[in-house]
CSV table of C-alpha atoms in Angstrom, one decimal:
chain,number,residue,atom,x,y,z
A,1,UNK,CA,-53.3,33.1,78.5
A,2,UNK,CA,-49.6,33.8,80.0
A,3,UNK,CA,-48.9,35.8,83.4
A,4,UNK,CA,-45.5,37.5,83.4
A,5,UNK,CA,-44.7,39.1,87.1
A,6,UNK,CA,-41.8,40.9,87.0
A,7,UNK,CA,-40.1,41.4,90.2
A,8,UNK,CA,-37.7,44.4,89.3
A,9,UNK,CA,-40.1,46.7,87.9
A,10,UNK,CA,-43.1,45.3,90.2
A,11,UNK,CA,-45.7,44.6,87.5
A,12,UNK,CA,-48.1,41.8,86.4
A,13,UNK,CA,-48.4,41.6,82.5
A,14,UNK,CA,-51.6,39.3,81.1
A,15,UNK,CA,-50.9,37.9,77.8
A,16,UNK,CA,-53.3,36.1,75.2
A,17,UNK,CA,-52.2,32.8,73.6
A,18,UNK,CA,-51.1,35.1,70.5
A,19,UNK,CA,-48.6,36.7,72.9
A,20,UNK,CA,-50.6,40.2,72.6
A,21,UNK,CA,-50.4,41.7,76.3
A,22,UNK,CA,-53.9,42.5,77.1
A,23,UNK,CA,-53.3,43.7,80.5
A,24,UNK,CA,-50.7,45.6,82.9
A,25,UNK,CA,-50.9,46.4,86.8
A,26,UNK,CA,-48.3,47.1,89.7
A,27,UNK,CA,-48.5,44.9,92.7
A,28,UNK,CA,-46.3,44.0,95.6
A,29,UNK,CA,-43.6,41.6,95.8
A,30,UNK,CA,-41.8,40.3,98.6
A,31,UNK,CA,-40.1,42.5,100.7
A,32,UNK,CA,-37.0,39.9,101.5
A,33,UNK,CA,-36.3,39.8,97.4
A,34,UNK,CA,-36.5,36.9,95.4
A,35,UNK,CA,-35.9,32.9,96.8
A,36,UNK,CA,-37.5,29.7,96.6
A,37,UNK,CA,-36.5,28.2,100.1
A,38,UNK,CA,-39.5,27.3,102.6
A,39,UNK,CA,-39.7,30.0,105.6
A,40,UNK,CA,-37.6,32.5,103.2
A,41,UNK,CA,-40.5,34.9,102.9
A,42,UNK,CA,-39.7,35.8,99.5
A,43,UNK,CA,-41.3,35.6,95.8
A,44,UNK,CA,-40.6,32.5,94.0
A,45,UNK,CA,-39.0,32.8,90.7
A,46,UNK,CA,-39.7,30.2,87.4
A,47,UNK,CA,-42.7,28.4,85.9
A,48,UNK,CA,-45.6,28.0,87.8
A,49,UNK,CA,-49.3,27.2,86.9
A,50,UNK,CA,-52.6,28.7,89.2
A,51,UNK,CA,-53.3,25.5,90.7
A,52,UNK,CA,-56.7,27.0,92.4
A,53,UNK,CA,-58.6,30.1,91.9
A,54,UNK,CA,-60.9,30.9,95.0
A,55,UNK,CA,-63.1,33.5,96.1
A,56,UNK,CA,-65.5,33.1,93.4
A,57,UNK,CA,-68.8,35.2,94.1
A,58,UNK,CA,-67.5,36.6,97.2
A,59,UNK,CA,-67.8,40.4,97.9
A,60,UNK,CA,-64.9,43.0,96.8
A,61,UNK,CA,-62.5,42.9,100.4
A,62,UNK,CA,-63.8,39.3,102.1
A,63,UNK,CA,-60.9,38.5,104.3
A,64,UNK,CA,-59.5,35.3,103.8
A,65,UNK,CA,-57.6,33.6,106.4
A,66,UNK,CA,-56.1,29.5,105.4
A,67,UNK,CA,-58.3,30.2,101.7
A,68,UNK,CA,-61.3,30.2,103.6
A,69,UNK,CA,-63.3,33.4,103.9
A,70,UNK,CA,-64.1,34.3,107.8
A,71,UNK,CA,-67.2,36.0,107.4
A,72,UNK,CA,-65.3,39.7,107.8
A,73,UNK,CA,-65.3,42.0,105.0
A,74,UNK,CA,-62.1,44.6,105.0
A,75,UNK,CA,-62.4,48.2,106.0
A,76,UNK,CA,-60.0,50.6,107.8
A,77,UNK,CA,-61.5,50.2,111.1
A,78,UNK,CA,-61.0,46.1,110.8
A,79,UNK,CA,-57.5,46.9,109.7
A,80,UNK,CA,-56.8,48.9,112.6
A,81,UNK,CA,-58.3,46.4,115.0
A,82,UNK,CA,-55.7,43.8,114.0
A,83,UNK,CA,-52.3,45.6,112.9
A,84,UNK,CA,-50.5,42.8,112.9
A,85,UNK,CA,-52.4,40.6,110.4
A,86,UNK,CA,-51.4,40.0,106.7
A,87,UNK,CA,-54.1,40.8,104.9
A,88,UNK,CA,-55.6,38.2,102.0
A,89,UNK,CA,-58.5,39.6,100.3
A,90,UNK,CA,-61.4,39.5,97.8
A,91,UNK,CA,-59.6,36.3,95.5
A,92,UNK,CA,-56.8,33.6,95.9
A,93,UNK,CA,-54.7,32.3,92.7
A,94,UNK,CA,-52.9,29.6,94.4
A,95,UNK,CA,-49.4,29.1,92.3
A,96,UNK,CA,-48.0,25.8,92.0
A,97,UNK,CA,-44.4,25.2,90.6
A,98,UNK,CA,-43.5,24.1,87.2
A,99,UNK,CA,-39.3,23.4,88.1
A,100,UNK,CA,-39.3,20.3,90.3
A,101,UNK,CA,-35.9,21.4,92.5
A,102,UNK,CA,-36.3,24.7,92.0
A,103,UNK,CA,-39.7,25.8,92.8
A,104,UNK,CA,-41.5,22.3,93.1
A,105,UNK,CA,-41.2,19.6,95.5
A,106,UNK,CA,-39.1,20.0,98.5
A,107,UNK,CA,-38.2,22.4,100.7
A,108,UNK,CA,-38.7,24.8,97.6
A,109,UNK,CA,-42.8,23.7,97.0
A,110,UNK,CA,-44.1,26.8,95.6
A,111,UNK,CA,-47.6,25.5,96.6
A,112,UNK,CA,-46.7,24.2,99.9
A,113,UNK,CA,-45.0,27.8,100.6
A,114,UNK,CA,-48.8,28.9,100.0
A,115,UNK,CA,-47.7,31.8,97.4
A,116,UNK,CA,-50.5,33.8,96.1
A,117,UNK,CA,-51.9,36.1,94.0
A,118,UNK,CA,-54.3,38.0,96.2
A,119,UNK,CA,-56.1,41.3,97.2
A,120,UNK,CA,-54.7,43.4,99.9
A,121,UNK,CA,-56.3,46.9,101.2
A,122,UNK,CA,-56.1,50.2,99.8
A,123,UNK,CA,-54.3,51.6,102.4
A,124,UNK,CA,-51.3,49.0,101.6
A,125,UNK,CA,-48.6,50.3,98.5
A,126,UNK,CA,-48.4,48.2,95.6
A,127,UNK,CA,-45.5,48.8,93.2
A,128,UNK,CA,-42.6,48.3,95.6
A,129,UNK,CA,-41.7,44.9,97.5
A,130,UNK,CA,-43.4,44.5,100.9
A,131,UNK,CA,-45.2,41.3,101.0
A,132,UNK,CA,-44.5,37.7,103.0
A,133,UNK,CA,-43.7,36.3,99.3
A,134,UNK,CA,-46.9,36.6,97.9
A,135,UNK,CA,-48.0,38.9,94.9
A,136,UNK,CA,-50.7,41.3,96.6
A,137,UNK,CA,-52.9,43.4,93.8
A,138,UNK,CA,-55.2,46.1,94.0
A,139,UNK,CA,-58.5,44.4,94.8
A,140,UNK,CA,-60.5,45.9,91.9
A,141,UNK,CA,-57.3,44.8,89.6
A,142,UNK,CA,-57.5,41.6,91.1
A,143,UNK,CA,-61.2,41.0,90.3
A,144,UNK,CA,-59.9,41.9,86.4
A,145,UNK,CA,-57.8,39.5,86.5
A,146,UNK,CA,-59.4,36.7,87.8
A,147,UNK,CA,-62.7,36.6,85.2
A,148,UNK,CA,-59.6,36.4,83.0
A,149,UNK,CA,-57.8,33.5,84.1
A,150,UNK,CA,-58.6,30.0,84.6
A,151,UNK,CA,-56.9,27.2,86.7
A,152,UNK,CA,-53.5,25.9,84.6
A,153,UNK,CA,-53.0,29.4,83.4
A,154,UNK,CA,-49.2,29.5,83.4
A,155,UNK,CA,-47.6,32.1,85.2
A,156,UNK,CA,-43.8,32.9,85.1
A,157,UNK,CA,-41.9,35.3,87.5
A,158,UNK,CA,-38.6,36.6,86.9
A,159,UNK,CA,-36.5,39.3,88.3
């Protein structure tokens, strides 16, 4: 298996090992653009590998906060109660750099940036840029994805 996300056209491609795309969905890039630098805000480019899948088991919108789920499960009157919060929901890919200097080790860690693949709510647009650097997906994509993928899945980003 191969993840493709491509920045300019704001898509996430799932390939098999015989290169056959199995799967296509829009999601939400950074808003700031591409960049690997630390406190950037934007969606690392190059190799990378999911280092962790979490979530596992948990309900469709649990709210995740540091990877952990908090108990709360998503819904437009929780949303509205705290405006200012960045939503992480239903699964976490954690992505781990490939390209030591560019997206691994550093002020350029990939991992220690704490980039994601992750849920966000309905209410939030997906096929344009608007995220903190992450990669937010529909959550019923998401849940796709993940009984798809397994940790070392490589996952390559490019504009």
């Amino acid at each position: 298996m191969k993840i493709i996300i491509r920045i300019s056209t704001q898509t996430l491609e799932l390939f098999d090992d015989g290169g056959a795309m199995l799967c296509r969905y829009l999601v939400s890039t950074a808003a700031n653009g591409a960049g690997e630098v630390c406190g950037s805000y934007c969606t690392p480019r190059g190799k990378h590998v999911i280092r962790a899948r979490i979530g596992a088991g948990c309900p469709e919108n649990t709210v995740f906060v540091r990877r952990r789920p908090t108990g709360e499960i998503y819904n437009p009157e929780l949303g509205a109660q705290f405006p200012e919060r960045d939503w992480i929901l239903t699964r976490i890919l954690w992505l781990s750099g490939c390209e030591p200097g560019f997206n691994r080790l550093g002020s350029s860690d990939t991992m220690r940036r704490y980039i994601y693949i992750h849920g966000t709510p309905d209410s939030v647009p997906v096929g344009q840029p608007g995220s903190h650097g992450c990669i937010r997906m529909r959550n019923a994509d998401l849940l796709e994805l993940f009984a798809q993928v397994s940790a070392g899945t490589a996952v390559e980003i490019i504009e």
